[in-house]
């Protein structure tokens, strides 16, 4: 006679519990903006724009009636690089992201994106022709047969009123929905008091536009340093509605021959050669970077830095090399010193 188990006590964890624990590592504030900048940089983007949109958009008809609660004020994060299929896959594998295996990526297992849940229960993403709505509580997505993260080809449905109304909330950045979008926009609908009452991610904590404005004010003081050591991103902009609140833009130039090593600020290829492919043992570069800061209508400020990088593949025995590759703990040092003696802008990394 076959032996039949009396029940099932398999281990599992709700996705909302996992997100609750993750955001304890990534508290709200400027750190969320830094994580999104780092994600964009890892993807190869050259520009990032954050937009605080305080508009409430059309609430019916939508893709589902329960989505109307997310048509209010939001933070949007744009970068000029499209999501790949692998990027979308990484979002669905929380804690087991493909980013952990990608030696080109700086972030920790792709978990940094989930810092956006400090402010929302349902982020959504437009990239290429894809429109992804994340619904970790499965409050509405289960009803459309794709629990947790329905993905739509918005171009195919661009004439439908439901899609037009849904994507109206992206119009501060996306001006057409009948063609694929050349870049990526993450929309973070701010958690309302109604959301907060039922949220299992950040229970009882709503977020409003005033809080995001305060984050912008704090982040402005970090923007120069944030941009200084990113590998690809060269411009970061903060907008409130259509108005530019702050912008930083970097320009790297070489030192004159005979002063410091005459190398451009390009570090992508040496990074790959040394730390990924192992075709070179070491590389160093010294160059000058100018960063221009425009802040809330004030005159433009220029910050100049002498920047030096050093990378090496020489890590001693094979055990250490294997460990370094597994955890992406590469020997790469960089230092920046201000050339125009601006107090408070000495940066080490």
Tab-separated table of C-alpha atoms in Angstrom:
chain	number	residue	atom	x	y	z
A	1	UNK	CA	0.000	0.000	0.000
A	2	UNK	CA	1.499	3.419	-0.971
A	3	UNK	CA	2.406	5.765	1.851
A	4	UNK	CA	0.584	9.077	1.435
A	5	UNK	CA	1.698	12.272	3.219
A	6	UNK	CA	-0.852	13.831	5.530
A	7	UNK	CA	-0.161	17.363	4.365
A	8	UNK	CA	2.338	19.847	2.917
A	9	UNK	CA	4.473	22.152	5.077
A	10	UNK	CA	6.785	23.508	2.361
A	11	UNK	CA	8.885	26.577	3.142
A	12	UNK	CA	7.916	29.736	1.315
A	13	UNK	CA	7.992	33.475	1.757
A	14	UNK	CA	5.515	36.021	0.377
A	15	UNK	CA	7.135	38.495	-2.008
A	16	UNK	CA	5.866	41.360	0.148
A	17	UNK	CA	7.786	39.985	3.148
A	18	UNK	CA	10.949	39.765	1.067
A	19	UNK	CA	10.537	43.360	-0.108
A	20	UNK	CA	9.826	44.492	3.458
A	21	UNK	CA	13.184	43.039	4.506
A	22	UNK	CA	15.085	44.364	1.492
A	23	UNK	CA	14.081	47.987	1.958
A	24	UNK	CA	15.392	47.866	5.501
A	25	UNK	CA	18.808	47.680	3.789
A	26	UNK	CA	17.895	50.533	1.427
A	27	UNK	CA	16.168	53.270	3.441
A	28	UNK	CA	14.194	56.033	1.768
A	29	UNK	CA	15.918	59.250	0.759
A	30	UNK	CA	18.691	60.145	-1.629
A	31	UNK	CA	19.866	56.541	-1.523
A	32	UNK	CA	16.934	55.544	-3.737
A	33	UNK	CA	18.051	58.040	-6.386
A	34	UNK	CA	21.636	56.812	-6.099
A	35	UNK	CA	20.514	53.210	-6.633
A	36	UNK	CA	18.546	54.143	-9.739
A	37	UNK	CA	21.535	56.086	-11.086
A	38	UNK	CA	23.775	53.081	-10.463
A	39	UNK	CA	21.333	50.766	-12.227
A	40	UNK	CA	21.256	53.113	-15.219
A	41	UNK	CA	25.046	53.314	-15.217
A	42	UNK	CA	25.361	49.522	-15.168
A	43	UNK	CA	23.018	49.358	-18.155
A	44	UNK	CA	25.265	51.748	-20.101
A	45	UNK	CA	23.014	54.833	-19.964
A	46	UNK	CA	24.581	58.267	-20.388
A	47	UNK	CA	21.727	60.387	-19.009
A	48	UNK	CA	19.339	60.115	-16.038
A	49	UNK	CA	16.333	62.362	-15.374
A	50	UNK	CA	14.146	62.334	-12.249
A	51	UNK	CA	10.742	64.023	-12.546
A	52	UNK	CA	8.390	64.771	-9.670
A	53	UNK	CA	4.954	64.819	-11.313
A	54	UNK	CA	2.203	66.040	-8.989
A	55	UNK	CA	-0.601	65.626	-11.540
A	56	UNK	CA	-3.564	63.284	-11.076
A	57	UNK	CA	-4.383	61.633	-14.407
A	58	UNK	CA	-7.453	60.035	-15.998
A	59	UNK	CA	-8.836	57.260	-13.816
A	60	UNK	CA	-11.192	55.469	-16.182
A	61	UNK	CA	-11.209	53.461	-18.268
A	62	UNK	CA	-7.853	51.845	-17.372
A	63	UNK	CA	-6.328	48.399	-17.861
A	64	UNK	CA	-8.065	47.474	-14.612
A	65	UNK	CA	-10.365	49.550	-12.444
A	66	UNK	CA	-8.203	48.973	-9.335
A	67	UNK	CA	-5.293	50.823	-11.000
A	68	UNK	CA	-6.918	54.235	-10.563
A	69	UNK	CA	-5.281	54.602	-7.147
A	70	UNK	CA	-1.889	54.771	-8.914
A	71	UNK	CA	-2.793	57.601	-11.319
A	72	UNK	CA	-1.881	60.342	-8.834
A	73	UNK	CA	1.447	62.051	-7.980
A	74	UNK	CA	4.553	60.057	-8.825
A	75	UNK	CA	8.315	60.145	-9.228
A	76	UNK	CA	9.530	59.140	-12.678
A	77	UNK	CA	13.094	58.014	-13.395
A	78	UNK	CA	14.253	58.121	-17.021
A	79	UNK	CA	17.478	56.871	-18.579
A	80	UNK	CA	18.454	56.665	-22.245
A	81	UNK	CA	19.107	52.909	-22.358
A	82	UNK	CA	16.432	50.338	-23.136
A	83	UNK	CA	15.771	47.410	-20.811
A	84	UNK	CA	16.974	44.114	-22.221
A	85	UNK	CA	15.039	40.871	-21.822
A	86	UNK	CA	17.606	39.956	-19.195
A	87	UNK	CA	16.873	43.159	-17.276
A	88	UNK	CA	13.184	42.286	-17.102
A	89	UNK	CA	14.073	38.754	-16.000
A	90	UNK	CA	16.304	40.106	-13.222
A	91	UNK	CA	13.428	42.114	-11.776
A	92	UNK	CA	11.370	38.962	-11.377
A	93	UNK	CA	14.156	37.050	-9.607
A	94	UNK	CA	14.525	39.053	-6.412
A	95	UNK	CA	17.718	38.154	-4.562
A	96	UNK	CA	18.809	35.899	-7.428
A	97	UNK	CA	19.335	38.551	-10.048
A	98	UNK	CA	21.406	37.965	-13.167
A	99	UNK	CA	23.247	41.094	-12.064
A	100	UNK	CA	25.031	38.997	-9.465
A	101	UNK	CA	26.660	37.045	-12.313
A	102	UNK	CA	27.358	40.080	-14.485
A	103	UNK	CA	30.889	41.298	-13.874
A	104	UNK	CA	30.059	44.546	-15.684
A	105	UNK	CA	27.473	45.462	-13.037
A	106	UNK	CA	28.328	47.282	-9.827
A	107	UNK	CA	25.082	46.844	-7.898
A	108	UNK	CA	24.461	44.160	-5.301
A	109	UNK	CA	22.407	41.406	-6.925
A	110	UNK	CA	20.109	43.935	-8.551
A	111	UNK	CA	18.378	44.460	-5.207
A	112	UNK	CA	18.874	48.228	-5.316
A	113	UNK	CA	15.932	48.706	-7.696
A	114	UNK	CA	13.632	47.442	-4.968
A	115	UNK	CA	14.482	50.495	-2.854
A	116	UNK	CA	11.665	52.199	-4.803
A	117	UNK	CA	9.221	50.256	-2.619
A	118	UNK	CA	10.036	52.744	0.140
A	119	UNK	CA	7.670	55.074	-1.725
A	120	UNK	CA	5.273	52.847	-3.665
A	121	UNK	CA	3.465	49.522	-3.737
A	122	UNK	CA	3.298	49.305	-7.525
A	123	UNK	CA	6.170	50.611	-9.687
A	124	UNK	CA	5.756	50.316	-13.443
A	125	UNK	CA	8.207	50.470	-16.332
A	126	UNK	CA	8.119	51.478	-19.988
A	127	UNK	CA	11.012	50.404	-22.195
A	128	UNK	CA	11.032	49.627	-25.896
A	129	UNK	CA	7.506	48.386	-26.619
A	130	UNK	CA	7.021	46.817	-23.178
A	131	UNK	CA	4.914	48.115	-20.304
A	132	UNK	CA	5.429	46.249	-17.023
A	133	UNK	CA	3.252	46.797	-13.957
A	134	UNK	CA	4.598	45.270	-10.764
A	135	UNK	CA	1.950	44.245	-8.253
A	136	UNK	CA	3.623	42.345	-5.383
A	137	UNK	CA	0.401	42.332	-3.356
A	138	UNK	CA	-1.402	40.811	-6.369
A	139	UNK	CA	-4.387	43.002	-5.541
A	140	UNK	CA	-5.488	43.398	-9.163
A	141	UNK	CA	-3.041	41.497	-11.393
A	142	UNK	CA	-4.367	38.091	-10.397
A	143	UNK	CA	-7.744	39.164	-11.776
A	144	UNK	CA	-6.221	39.619	-15.266
A	145	UNK	CA	-4.496	36.237	-15.152
A	146	UNK	CA	-0.879	37.450	-14.720
A	147	UNK	CA	-0.353	37.639	-10.975
A	148	UNK	CA	2.402	39.958	-9.770
A	149	UNK	CA	3.709	41.513	-12.976
A	150	UNK	CA	1.652	41.780	-16.173
A	151	UNK	CA	3.611	42.898	-19.243
A	152	UNK	CA	1.848	44.558	-22.182
A	153	UNK	CA	3.020	45.500	-25.662
A	154	UNK	CA	1.718	49.043	-25.449
A	155	UNK	CA	2.457	49.840	-29.100
A	156	UNK	CA	0.054	47.133	-30.261
A	157	UNK	CA	-2.714	48.635	-28.113
A	158	UNK	CA	-1.854	52.303	-28.547
A	159	UNK	CA	-5.281	53.077	-30.058
A	160	UNK	CA	-7.197	51.585	-27.137
A	161	UNK	CA	-8.604	54.130	-24.620
A	162	UNK	CA	-7.576	51.947	-21.658
A	163	UNK	CA	-3.921	51.966	-22.744
A	164	UNK	CA	-3.980	55.653	-23.665
A	165	UNK	CA	-5.372	56.612	-20.265
A	166	UNK	CA	-2.978	54.300	-18.404
A	167	UNK	CA	0.072	55.722	-20.146
A	168	UNK	CA	-1.089	59.318	-19.870
A	169	UNK	CA	0.715	59.241	-16.507
A	170	UNK	CA	4.041	58.943	-18.412
A	171	UNK	CA	3.502	61.954	-20.652
A	172	UNK	CA	5.982	64.161	-18.766
A	173	UNK	CA	8.642	62.037	-20.503
A	174	UNK	CA	6.982	59.761	-23.095
A	175	UNK	CA	5.349	61.809	-25.855
A	176	UNK	CA	4.261	58.928	-28.155
A	177	UNK	CA	2.942	55.454	-27.409
A	178	UNK	CA	2.436	54.277	-30.999
A	179	UNK	CA	6.175	53.594	-31.374
A	180	UNK	CA	8.715	51.847	-29.110
A	181	UNK	CA	10.309	54.120	-26.523
A	182	UNK	CA	14.057	54.692	-26.921
A	183	UNK	CA	15.044	54.400	-23.301
A	184	UNK	CA	13.521	53.364	-19.982
A	185	UNK	CA	11.100	55.116	-17.637
A	186	UNK	CA	10.364	53.809	-14.150
A	187	UNK	CA	7.218	55.346	-12.702
A	188	UNK	CA	6.915	55.288	-8.908
A	189	UNK	CA	3.345	56.219	-7.887
A	190	UNK	CA	3.588	57.699	-4.417
A	191	UNK	CA	1.987	55.544	-1.727
A	192	UNK	CA	-1.315	57.111	-0.676
A	193	UNK	CA	-2.862	56.896	2.767
A	194	UNK	CA	-5.297	54.359	1.327
A	195	UNK	CA	-2.398	52.230	0.041
A	196	UNK	CA	-0.573	52.541	3.350
A	197	UNK	CA	-3.477	51.052	5.266
A	198	UNK	CA	-3.157	47.739	3.408
A	199	UNK	CA	0.551	47.735	2.481
A	200	UNK	CA	2.581	44.791	3.726
A	201	UNK	CA	5.805	46.355	2.440
A	202	UNK	CA	5.746	49.655	4.348
A	203	UNK	CA	2.693	49.375	6.599
A	204	UNK	CA	1.063	52.647	7.596
A	205	UNK	CA	3.586	54.930	5.841
A	206	UNK	CA	2.299	57.151	3.044
A	207	UNK	CA	4.569	59.271	0.837
A	208	UNK	CA	3.706	62.691	-0.543
A	209	UNK	CA	5.220	65.131	-3.010
A	210	UNK	CA	6.629	67.302	-0.226
A	211	UNK	CA	8.787	64.385	0.929
A	212	UNK	CA	10.183	63.905	-2.586
A	213	UNK	CA	10.954	67.632	-2.814
A	214	UNK	CA	12.931	67.293	0.419
A	215	UNK	CA	14.798	64.330	-1.057
A	216	UNK	CA	15.625	66.458	-4.110
A	217	UNK	CA	16.983	69.230	-1.877
A	218	UNK	CA	19.252	66.798	-0.058
A	219	UNK	CA	20.328	64.993	-3.207
A	220	UNK	CA	21.420	68.197	-4.940
A	221	UNK	CA	24.352	68.358	-2.523
A	222	UNK	CA	25.351	64.800	-3.540
A	223	UNK	CA	24.899	65.091	-7.297
A	224	UNK	CA	28.436	66.211	-8.078
A	225	UNK	CA	29.979	63.326	-6.150
A	226	UNK	CA	27.449	60.845	-7.531
A	227	UNK	CA	28.353	61.741	-11.101
A	228	UNK	CA	32.079	61.834	-10.458
A	229	UNK	CA	32.618	58.066	-10.269
A	230	UNK	CA	29.897	56.690	-12.526
A	231	UNK	CA	31.319	54.911	-15.553
A	232	UNK	CA	28.755	55.850	-18.217
A	233	UNK	CA	26.279	58.437	-16.940
A	234	UNK	CA	27.347	61.976	-17.831
A	235	UNK	CA	24.236	63.969	-16.955
A	236	UNK	CA	21.704	63.863	-14.097
A	237	UNK	CA	18.677	66.154	-14.029
A	238	UNK	CA	16.040	66.789	-11.359
A	239	UNK	CA	12.736	68.204	-12.570
A	240	UNK	CA	9.548	69.269	-10.838
A	241	UNK	CA	6.929	69.102	-13.533
A	242	UNK	CA	8.407	70.755	-16.617
A	243	UNK	CA	10.822	72.927	-14.626
A	244	UNK	CA	14.466	71.951	-14.177
A	245	UNK	CA	15.235	72.002	-10.456
A	246	UNK	CA	18.895	70.976	-10.714
A	247	UNK	CA	21.278	69.462	-13.251
A	248	UNK	CA	24.836	68.191	-13.243
A	249	UNK	CA	26.860	67.360	-16.332
A	250	UNK	CA	30.428	66.075	-16.529
A	251	UNK	CA	33.121	66.604	-19.122
A	252	UNK	CA	36.390	64.660	-18.923
A	253	UNK	CA	39.551	66.034	-20.495
A	254	UNK	CA	43.204	65.050	-20.515
A	255	UNK	CA	45.946	66.885	-18.688
A	256	UNK	CA	48.535	68.632	-20.853
A	257	UNK	CA	51.437	66.420	-21.877
A	258	UNK	CA	54.141	66.329	-19.224
A	259	UNK	CA	51.973	67.082	-16.187
A	260	UNK	CA	50.082	63.933	-15.300
A	261	UNK	CA	49.606	60.832	-17.405
A	262	UNK	CA	47.908	61.937	-20.603
A	263	UNK	CA	44.944	59.524	-20.600
A	264	UNK	CA	41.296	60.226	-21.357
A	265	UNK	CA	38.643	59.483	-18.789
A	266	UNK	CA	37.438	56.370	-20.612
A	267	UNK	CA	37.530	53.415	-18.222
A	268	UNK	CA	35.044	50.957	-19.720
A	269	UNK	CA	37.502	49.052	-21.915
A	270	UNK	CA	40.274	48.786	-19.290
A	271	UNK	CA	37.678	47.581	-16.786
A	272	UNK	CA	36.676	44.807	-19.161
A	273	UNK	CA	40.247	43.930	-20.185
A	274	UNK	CA	41.568	43.684	-16.633
A	275	UNK	CA	38.753	42.749	-14.310
A	276	UNK	CA	36.489	40.715	-16.607
A	277	UNK	CA	38.570	39.209	-19.414
A	278	UNK	CA	41.915	39.245	-17.612
A	279	UNK	CA	43.825	40.168	-20.791
A	280	UNK	CA	45.831	42.892	-19.031
A	281	UNK	CA	47.401	42.912	-15.588
A	282	UNK	CA	46.912	46.548	-14.634
A	283	UNK	CA	45.894	49.984	-15.820
A	284	UNK	CA	46.119	53.491	-14.429
A	285	UNK	CA	44.873	56.824	-15.635
A	286	UNK	CA	44.896	60.426	-14.477
A	287	UNK	CA	42.678	63.029	-16.054
A	288	UNK	CA	40.717	66.158	-15.354
A	289	UNK	CA	36.946	66.207	-15.008
A	290	UNK	CA	34.791	69.320	-15.066
A	291	UNK	CA	31.303	69.038	-13.591
A	292	UNK	CA	28.770	71.786	-14.204
A	293	UNK	CA	25.979	72.276	-11.655
A	294	UNK	CA	22.821	74.267	-12.322
A	295	UNK	CA	20.583	74.623	-9.292
A	296	UNK	CA	17.052	75.997	-9.164
A	297	UNK	CA	17.656	79.001	-11.379
A	298	UNK	CA	20.972	79.972	-9.717
A	299	UNK	CA	24.041	80.742	-11.881
A	300	UNK	CA	25.893	77.714	-13.173
A	301	UNK	CA	28.799	76.496	-11.022
A	302	UNK	CA	31.838	74.663	-12.310
A	303	UNK	CA	33.749	72.067	-10.261
A	304	UNK	CA	37.060	70.744	-11.541
A	305	UNK	CA	38.675	67.575	-10.222
A	306	UNK	CA	41.907	65.718	-10.802
A	307	UNK	CA	40.875	62.066	-11.033
A	308	UNK	CA	43.121	59.017	-10.867
A	309	UNK	CA	42.135	55.371	-11.357
A	310	UNK	CA	44.141	52.229	-10.777
A	311	UNK	CA	43.019	48.678	-11.569
A	312	UNK	CA	44.958	45.443	-11.267
A	313	UNK	CA	44.338	41.789	-11.992
A	314	UNK	CA	47.195	40.617	-9.785
A	315	UNK	CA	45.488	39.067	-6.781
A	316	UNK	CA	47.950	36.450	-5.604
A	317	UNK	CA	46.761	32.859	-5.482
A	318	UNK	CA	43.872	31.403	-7.486
A	319	UNK	CA	41.606	31.074	-4.420
A	320	UNK	CA	41.602	34.845	-3.889
A	321	UNK	CA	41.011	35.480	-7.597
A	322	UNK	CA	38.041	33.092	-7.619
A	323	UNK	CA	36.593	34.717	-4.495
A	324	UNK	CA	37.004	38.215	-5.977
A	325	UNK	CA	35.171	37.262	-9.172
A	326	UNK	CA	32.372	35.518	-7.294
A	327	UNK	CA	31.666	38.530	-5.090
A	328	UNK	CA	32.774	41.208	-7.593
A	329	UNK	CA	35.314	42.546	-5.089
A	330	UNK	CA	37.820	43.818	-7.633
A	331	UNK	CA	40.972	45.799	-6.775
A	332	UNK	CA	40.007	49.096	-8.351
A	333	UNK	CA	40.950	52.313	-6.564
A	334	UNK	CA	39.967	55.828	-7.568
A	335	UNK	CA	40.644	59.204	-6.001
A	336	UNK	CA	39.445	62.696	-6.934
A	337	UNK	CA	40.789	65.998	-5.655
A	338	UNK	CA	39.262	69.422	-6.323
A	339	UNK	CA	41.297	71.758	-8.501
A	340	UNK	CA	39.274	74.905	-7.876
A	341	UNK	CA	39.392	74.575	-4.070
A	342	UNK	CA	35.677	74.165	-3.501
A	343	UNK	CA	35.197	73.194	0.142
A	344	UNK	CA	33.521	69.874	0.832
A	345	UNK	CA	34.184	68.266	-2.534
A	346	UNK	CA	37.099	65.921	-1.846
A	347	UNK	CA	35.909	62.499	-2.918
A	348	UNK	CA	37.327	59.077	-2.307
A	349	UNK	CA	36.040	55.736	-3.538
